[in-house]
Amino acid sequence: MGGTGEYPNYQNYTAGNNYSETLRLEYDTTKTNYTDLLAAYWQYAPDPSMECQDPAYCLRLFTVTTEQWLEAQASIAAYAKSSGSPPVISVFNASDYTFWKAEEYHQHYFEKSGGICSTKPFAESRR
């Protein structure tokens, strides 16, 4: 998301170009809601209390509506209260940035990797 050039990828990524690795999540509002998605985010995201070393991997939420932005802010406040420390995360309006689709070999990553990400087994999170 974002960045200073067009069509970012691992070959042309350089520090300082301000790209963020992101996941575009489309969901059926008759089956789940944004509040539940935020709860899952806090449960399975990398440690939100850690400072970010590489801007491409900093924790960020890109919201689509004002309501989502407000829910994200409330969720951050609730996380800080329950954990005792504020998370290191930023919230942005998605319409202010360009979403770049990842290279084909990154598409459907969880299916291709057998449901494993770098932090937790995705399949276990779905139980």
mmCIF file with all atom_site columns, C-alpha atoms in Angstrom:
data_model
loop_
_atom_site.group_PDB
_atom_site.id
_atom_site.type_symbol
_atom_site.label_atom_id
_atom_site.label_alt_id
_atom_site.label_comp_id
_atom_site.label_asym_id
_atom_site.label_entity_id
_atom_site.label_seq_id
_atom_site.pdbx_PDB_ins_code
_atom_site.Cartn_x
_atom_site.Cartn_y
_atom_site.Cartn_z
_atom_site.occupancy
_atom_site.B_iso_or_equiv
_atom_site.pdbx_formal_charge
_atom_site.auth_seq_id
_atom_site.auth_comp_id
_atom_site.auth_asym_id
_atom_site.auth_atom_id
_atom_site.pdbx_PDB_model_num
ATOM 1   C CA . MET A 1 1   ? 0.000   0.000   0.000  1.00 0.00 ? 1   MET A CA 1
ATOM 2   C CA . GLY A 1 2   ? 1.283   3.464   -0.690 1.00 0.00 ? 2   GLY A CA 1
ATOM 3   C CA . GLY A 1 3   ? 4.881   3.995   -1.643 1.00 0.00 ? 3   GLY A CA 1
ATOM 4   C CA . THR A 1 4   ? 6.733   6.321   -3.948 1.00 0.00 ? 4   THR A CA 1
ATOM 5   C CA . GLY A 1 5   ? 6.885   4.266   -7.148 1.00 0.00 ? 5   GLY A CA 1
ATOM 6   C CA . GLU A 1 6   ? 4.647   2.090   -9.232 1.00 0.00 ? 6   GLU A CA 1
ATOM 7   C CA . TYR A 1 7   ? 4.204   -1.670  -9.006 1.00 0.00 ? 7   TYR A CA 1
ATOM 8   C CA . PRO A 1 8   ? 6.284   -2.475  -5.935 1.00 0.00 ? 8   PRO A CA 1
ATOM 9   C CA . ASN A 1 9   ? 7.725   -5.957  -5.566 1.00 0.00 ? 9   ASN A CA 1
ATOM 10  C CA . TYR A 1 10  ? 10.550  -7.677  -3.722 1.00 0.00 ? 10  TYR A CA 1
ATOM 11  C CA . GLN A 1 11  ? 12.971  -6.934  -6.540 1.00 0.00 ? 11  GLN A CA 1
ATOM 12  C CA . ASN A 1 12  ? 12.487  -3.150  -6.479 1.00 0.00 ? 12  ASN A CA 1
ATOM 13  C CA . TYR A 1 13  ? 11.778  -2.700  -2.780 1.00 0.00 ? 13  TYR A CA 1
ATOM 14  C CA . THR A 1 14  ? 14.257  -0.391  -1.098 1.00 0.00 ? 14  THR A CA 1
ATOM 15  C CA . ALA A 1 15  ? 14.227  1.135   2.351  1.00 0.00 ? 15  ALA A CA 1
ATOM 16  C CA . GLY A 1 16  ? 12.637  4.547   2.403  1.00 0.00 ? 16  GLY A CA 1
ATOM 17  C CA . ASN A 1 17  ? 10.078  4.030   -0.343 1.00 0.00 ? 17  ASN A CA 1
ATOM 18  C CA . ASN A 1 18  ? 7.267   3.874   2.246  1.00 0.00 ? 18  ASN A CA 1
ATOM 19  C CA . TYR A 1 19  ? 5.474   0.775   1.007  1.00 0.00 ? 19  TYR A CA 1
ATOM 20  C CA . SER A 1 20  ? 3.496   -1.280  3.489  1.00 0.00 ? 20  SER A CA 1
ATOM 21  C CA . GLU A 1 21  ? 2.837   -4.962  3.015  1.00 0.00 ? 21  GLU A CA 1
ATOM 22  C CA . THR A 1 22  ? -0.906  -5.205  3.350  1.00 0.00 ? 22  THR A CA 1
ATOM 23  C CA . LEU A 1 23  ? -3.767  -7.627  3.131  1.00 0.00 ? 23  LEU A CA 1
ATOM 24  C CA . ARG A 1 24  ? -6.948  -6.522  1.413  1.00 0.00 ? 24  ARG A CA 1
ATOM 25  C CA . LEU A 1 25  ? -9.754  -8.288  3.203  1.00 0.00 ? 25  LEU A CA 1
ATOM 26  C CA . GLU A 1 26  ? -13.192 -8.495  1.662  1.00 0.00 ? 26  GLU A CA 1
ATOM 27  C CA . TYR A 1 27  ? -15.869 -10.059 3.814  1.00 0.00 ? 27  TYR A CA 1
ATOM 28  C CA . ASP A 1 28  ? -19.548 -10.892 3.822  1.00 0.00 ? 28  ASP A CA 1
ATOM 29  C CA . THR A 1 29  ? -21.271 -8.567  6.303  1.00 0.00 ? 29  THR A CA 1
ATOM 30  C CA . THR A 1 30  ? -24.069 -11.107 6.735  1.00 0.00 ? 30  THR A CA 1
ATOM 31  C CA . LYS A 1 31  ? -21.526 -13.558 8.204  1.00 0.00 ? 31  LYS A CA 1
ATOM 32  C CA . THR A 1 32  ? -19.155 -11.336 10.202 1.00 0.00 ? 32  THR A CA 1
ATOM 33  C CA . ASN A 1 33  ? -18.559 -7.715  11.074 1.00 0.00 ? 33  ASN A CA 1
ATOM 34  C CA . TYR A 1 34  ? -15.661 -5.314  11.354 1.00 0.00 ? 34  TYR A CA 1
ATOM 35  C CA . THR A 1 35  ? -15.603 -5.506  15.148 1.00 0.00 ? 35  THR A CA 1
ATOM 36  C CA . ASP A 1 36  ? -15.083 -9.280  15.031 1.00 0.00 ? 36  ASP A CA 1
ATOM 37  C CA . LEU A 1 37  ? -12.370 -8.881  12.390 1.00 0.00 ? 37  LEU A CA 1
ATOM 38  C CA . LEU A 1 38  ? -10.541 -6.417  14.643 1.00 0.00 ? 38  LEU A CA 1
ATOM 39  C CA . ALA A 1 39  ? -10.773 -8.874  17.539 1.00 0.00 ? 39  ALA A CA 1
ATOM 40  C CA . ALA A 1 40  ? -9.207  -11.571 15.352 1.00 0.00 ? 40  ALA A CA 1
ATOM 41  C CA . TYR A 1 41  ? -6.535  -9.120  14.255 1.00 0.00 ? 41  TYR A CA 1
ATOM 42  C CA . TRP A 1 42  ? -5.429  -8.482  17.835 1.00 0.00 ? 42  TRP A CA 1
ATOM 43  C CA . GLN A 1 43  ? -5.408  -12.198 18.576 1.00 0.00 ? 43  GLN A CA 1
ATOM 44  C CA . TYR A 1 44  ? -3.256  -13.193 15.600 1.00 0.00 ? 44  TYR A CA 1
ATOM 45  C CA . ALA A 1 45  ? -1.200  -10.130 14.649 1.00 0.00 ? 45  ALA A CA 1
ATOM 46  C CA . PRO A 1 46  ? 2.502   -9.937  15.494 1.00 0.00 ? 46  PRO A CA 1
ATOM 47  C CA . ASP A 1 47  ? 3.264   -8.435  18.915 1.00 0.00 ? 47  ASP A CA 1
ATOM 48  C CA . PRO A 1 48  ? 1.611   -4.992  18.752 1.00 0.00 ? 48  PRO A CA 1
ATOM 49  C CA . SER A 1 49  ? 3.786   -3.616  21.565 1.00 0.00 ? 49  SER A CA 1
ATOM 50  C CA . MET A 1 50  ? 7.029   -3.946  19.587 1.00 0.00 ? 50  MET A CA 1
ATOM 51  C CA . GLU A 1 51  ? 8.573   -1.023  17.751 1.00 0.00 ? 51  GLU A CA 1
ATOM 52  C CA . CYS A 1 52  ? 8.734   -1.541  14.017 1.00 0.00 ? 52  CYS A CA 1
ATOM 53  C CA . GLN A 1 53  ? 12.190  -2.024  12.503 1.00 0.00 ? 53  GLN A CA 1
ATOM 54  C CA . ASP A 1 54  ? 11.177  -2.094  8.822  1.00 0.00 ? 54  ASP A CA 1
ATOM 55  C CA . PRO A 1 55  ? 8.445   0.316   7.691  1.00 0.00 ? 55  PRO A CA 1
ATOM 56  C CA . ALA A 1 56  ? 7.097   -2.258  5.233  1.00 0.00 ? 56  ALA A CA 1
ATOM 57  C CA . TYR A 1 57  ? 6.093   -4.453  8.176  1.00 0.00 ? 57  TYR A CA 1
ATOM 58  C CA . CYS A 1 58  ? 4.820   -1.901  10.689 1.00 0.00 ? 58  CYS A CA 1
ATOM 59  C CA . LEU A 1 59  ? 1.348   -2.579  12.038 1.00 0.00 ? 59  LEU A CA 1
ATOM 60  C CA . ARG A 1 60  ? -1.189  -0.470  10.199 1.00 0.00 ? 60  ARG A CA 1
ATOM 61  C CA . LEU A 1 61  ? -4.907  -0.567  9.657  1.00 0.00 ? 61  LEU A CA 1
ATOM 62  C CA . PHE A 1 62  ? -6.312  0.940   6.470  1.00 0.00 ? 62  PHE A CA 1
ATOM 63  C CA . THR A 1 63  ? -9.989  1.708   6.886  1.00 0.00 ? 63  THR A CA 1
ATOM 64  C CA . VAL A 1 64  ? -12.593 2.265   4.197  1.00 0.00 ? 64  VAL A CA 1
ATOM 65  C CA . THR A 1 65  ? -15.285 4.173   6.090  1.00 0.00 ? 65  THR A CA 1
ATOM 66  C CA . THR A 1 66  ? -15.436 6.675   8.922  1.00 0.00 ? 66  THR A CA 1
ATOM 67  C CA . GLU A 1 67  ? -17.238 4.041   10.977 1.00 0.00 ? 67  GLU A CA 1
ATOM 68  C CA . GLN A 1 68  ? -14.366 1.600   10.484 1.00 0.00 ? 68  GLN A CA 1
ATOM 69  C CA . TRP A 1 69  ? -11.861 4.297   11.466 1.00 0.00 ? 69  TRP A CA 1
ATOM 70  C CA . LEU A 1 70  ? -13.793 4.982   14.672 1.00 0.00 ? 70  LEU A CA 1
ATOM 71  C CA . GLU A 1 71  ? -14.071 1.250   15.435 1.00 0.00 ? 71  GLU A CA 1
ATOM 72  C CA . ALA A 1 72  ? -10.348 0.815   14.823 1.00 0.00 ? 72  ALA A CA 1
ATOM 73  C CA . GLN A 1 73  ? -9.541  3.649   17.239 1.00 0.00 ? 73  GLN A CA 1
ATOM 74  C CA . ALA A 1 74  ? -11.870 2.158   19.869 1.00 0.00 ? 74  ALA A CA 1
ATOM 75  C CA . SER A 1 75  ? -10.283 -1.262  19.337 1.00 0.00 ? 75  SER A CA 1
ATOM 76  C CA . ILE A 1 76  ? -6.790  0.185   19.821 1.00 0.00 ? 76  ILE A CA 1
ATOM 77  C CA . ALA A 1 77  ? -7.905  1.868   23.043 1.00 0.00 ? 77  ALA A CA 1
ATOM 78  C CA . ALA A 1 78  ? -9.483  -1.381  24.283 1.00 0.00 ? 78  ALA A CA 1
ATOM 79  C CA . TYR A 1 79  ? -6.320  -3.328  23.452 1.00 0.00 ? 79  TYR A CA 1
ATOM 80  C CA . ALA A 1 80  ? -4.195  -0.786  25.331 1.00 0.00 ? 80  ALA A CA 1
ATOM 81  C CA . LYS A 1 81  ? -6.475  -1.005  28.364 1.00 0.00 ? 81  LYS A CA 1
ATOM 82  C CA . SER A 1 82  ? -6.538  -4.813  28.433 1.00 0.00 ? 82  SER A CA 1
ATOM 83  C CA . SER A 1 83  ? -2.833  -5.294  27.765 1.00 0.00 ? 83  SER A CA 1
ATOM 84  C CA . GLY A 1 84  ? -1.569  -2.449  29.922 1.00 0.00 ? 84  GLY A CA 1
ATOM 85  C CA . SER A 1 85  ? 0.441   -0.928  27.083 1.00 0.00 ? 85  SER A CA 1
ATOM 86  C CA . PRO A 1 86  ? -0.549  0.989   23.982 1.00 0.00 ? 86  PRO A CA 1
ATOM 87  C CA . PRO A 1 87  ? -0.030  -0.878  20.713 1.00 0.00 ? 87  PRO A CA 1
ATOM 88  C CA . VAL A 1 88  ? 2.426   0.518   18.175 1.00 0.00 ? 88  VAL A CA 1
ATOM 89  C CA . ILE A 1 89  ? -0.005  0.841   15.271 1.00 0.00 ? 89  ILE A CA 1
ATOM 90  C CA . SER A 1 90  ? -1.318  3.511   12.947 1.00 0.00 ? 90  SER A CA 1
ATOM 91  C CA . VAL A 1 91  ? -4.707  3.888   11.268 1.00 0.00 ? 91  VAL A CA 1
ATOM 92  C CA . PHE A 1 92  ? -5.050  5.344   7.782  1.00 0.00 ? 92  PHE A CA 1
ATOM 93  C CA . ASN A 1 93  ? -7.816  6.081   5.301  1.00 0.00 ? 93  ASN A CA 1
ATOM 94  C CA . ALA A 1 94  ? -7.380  3.480   2.548  1.00 0.00 ? 94  ALA A CA 1
ATOM 95  C CA . SER A 1 95  ? -8.650  5.838   -0.150 1.00 0.00 ? 95  SER A CA 1
ATOM 96  C CA . ASP A 1 96  ? -5.567  8.035   0.394  1.00 0.00 ? 96  ASP A CA 1
ATOM 97  C CA . TYR A 1 97  ? -3.276  5.205   -0.794 1.00 0.00 ? 97  TYR A CA 1
ATOM 98  C CA . THR A 1 98  ? -2.865  2.882   -3.742 1.00 0.00 ? 98  THR A CA 1
ATOM 99  C CA . PHE A 1 99  ? -3.329  -0.814  -3.039 1.00 0.00 ? 99  PHE A CA 1
ATOM 100 C CA . TRP A 1 100 ? -0.826  -2.817  -5.053 1.00 0.00 ? 100 TRP A CA 1
ATOM 101 C CA . LYS A 1 101 ? -1.656  -6.443  -5.681 1.00 0.00 ? 101 LYS A CA 1
ATOM 102 C CA . ALA A 1 102 ? 1.219   -8.757  -4.731 1.00 0.00 ? 102 ALA A CA 1
ATOM 103 C CA . GLU A 1 103 ? 3.040   -10.903 -7.239 1.00 0.00 ? 103 GLU A CA 1
ATOM 104 C CA . GLU A 1 104 ? 1.215   -14.059 -8.292 1.00 0.00 ? 104 GLU A CA 1
ATOM 105 C CA . TYR A 1 105 ? 3.359   -16.319 -6.106 1.00 0.00 ? 105 TYR A CA 1
ATOM 106 C CA . HIS A 1 106 ? 2.089   -14.402 -3.069 1.00 0.00 ? 106 HIS A CA 1
ATOM 107 C CA . GLN A 1 107 ? -1.595  -14.735 -4.010 1.00 0.00 ? 107 GLN A CA 1
ATOM 108 C CA . HIS A 1 108 ? -3.552  -17.168 -1.815 1.00 0.00 ? 108 HIS A CA 1
ATOM 109 C CA . TYR A 1 109 ? -0.464  -17.557 0.353  1.00 0.00 ? 109 TYR A CA 1
ATOM 110 C CA . PHE A 1 110 ? -2.149  -19.503 3.144  1.00 0.00 ? 110 PHE A CA 1
ATOM 111 C CA . GLU A 1 111 ? -3.502  -22.120 0.765  1.00 0.00 ? 111 GLU A CA 1
ATOM 112 C CA . LYS A 1 112 ? -0.128  -22.436 -0.963 1.00 0.00 ? 112 LYS A CA 1
ATOM 113 C CA . SER A 1 113 ? 1.776   -22.678 2.337  1.00 0.00 ? 113 SER A CA 1
ATOM 114 C CA . GLY A 1 114 ? -0.513  -25.235 3.928  1.00 0.00 ? 114 GLY A CA 1
ATOM 115 C CA . GLY A 1 115 ? -2.095  -22.711 6.286  1.00 0.00 ? 115 GLY A CA 1
ATOM 116 C CA . ILE A 1 116 ? 1.106   -21.553 7.954  1.00 0.00 ? 116 ILE A CA 1
ATOM 117 C CA . CYS A 1 117 ? 2.262   -17.972 8.396  1.00 0.00 ? 117 CYS A CA 1
ATOM 118 C CA . SER A 1 118 ? 5.434   -16.746 10.043 1.00 0.00 ? 118 SER A CA 1
ATOM 119 C CA . THR A 1 119 ? 3.826   -16.364 13.454 1.00 0.00 ? 119 THR A CA 1
ATOM 120 C CA . LYS A 1 120 ? 0.995   -18.850 13.917 1.00 0.00 ? 120 LYS A CA 1
ATOM 121 C CA . PRO A 1 121 ? -0.727  -21.715 12.115 1.00 0.00 ? 121 PRO A CA 1
ATOM 122 C CA . PHE A 1 122 ? -3.677  -20.151 10.333 1.00 0.00 ? 122 PHE A CA 1
ATOM 123 C CA . ALA A 1 123 ? -5.647  -23.365 10.351 1.00 0.00 ? 123 ALA A CA 1
ATOM 124 C CA . GLU A 1 124 ? -5.562  -23.418 14.167 1.00 0.00 ? 124 GLU A CA 1
ATOM 125 C CA . SER A 1 125 ? -6.868  -19.848 14.273 1.00 0.00 ? 125 SER A CA 1
ATOM 126 C CA . ARG A 1 126 ? -9.911  -20.909 12.268 1.00 0.00 ? 126 ARG A CA 1
ATOM 127 C CA . ARG A 1 127 ? -11.071 -23.525 14.809 1.00 0.00 ? 127 ARG A CA 1
#
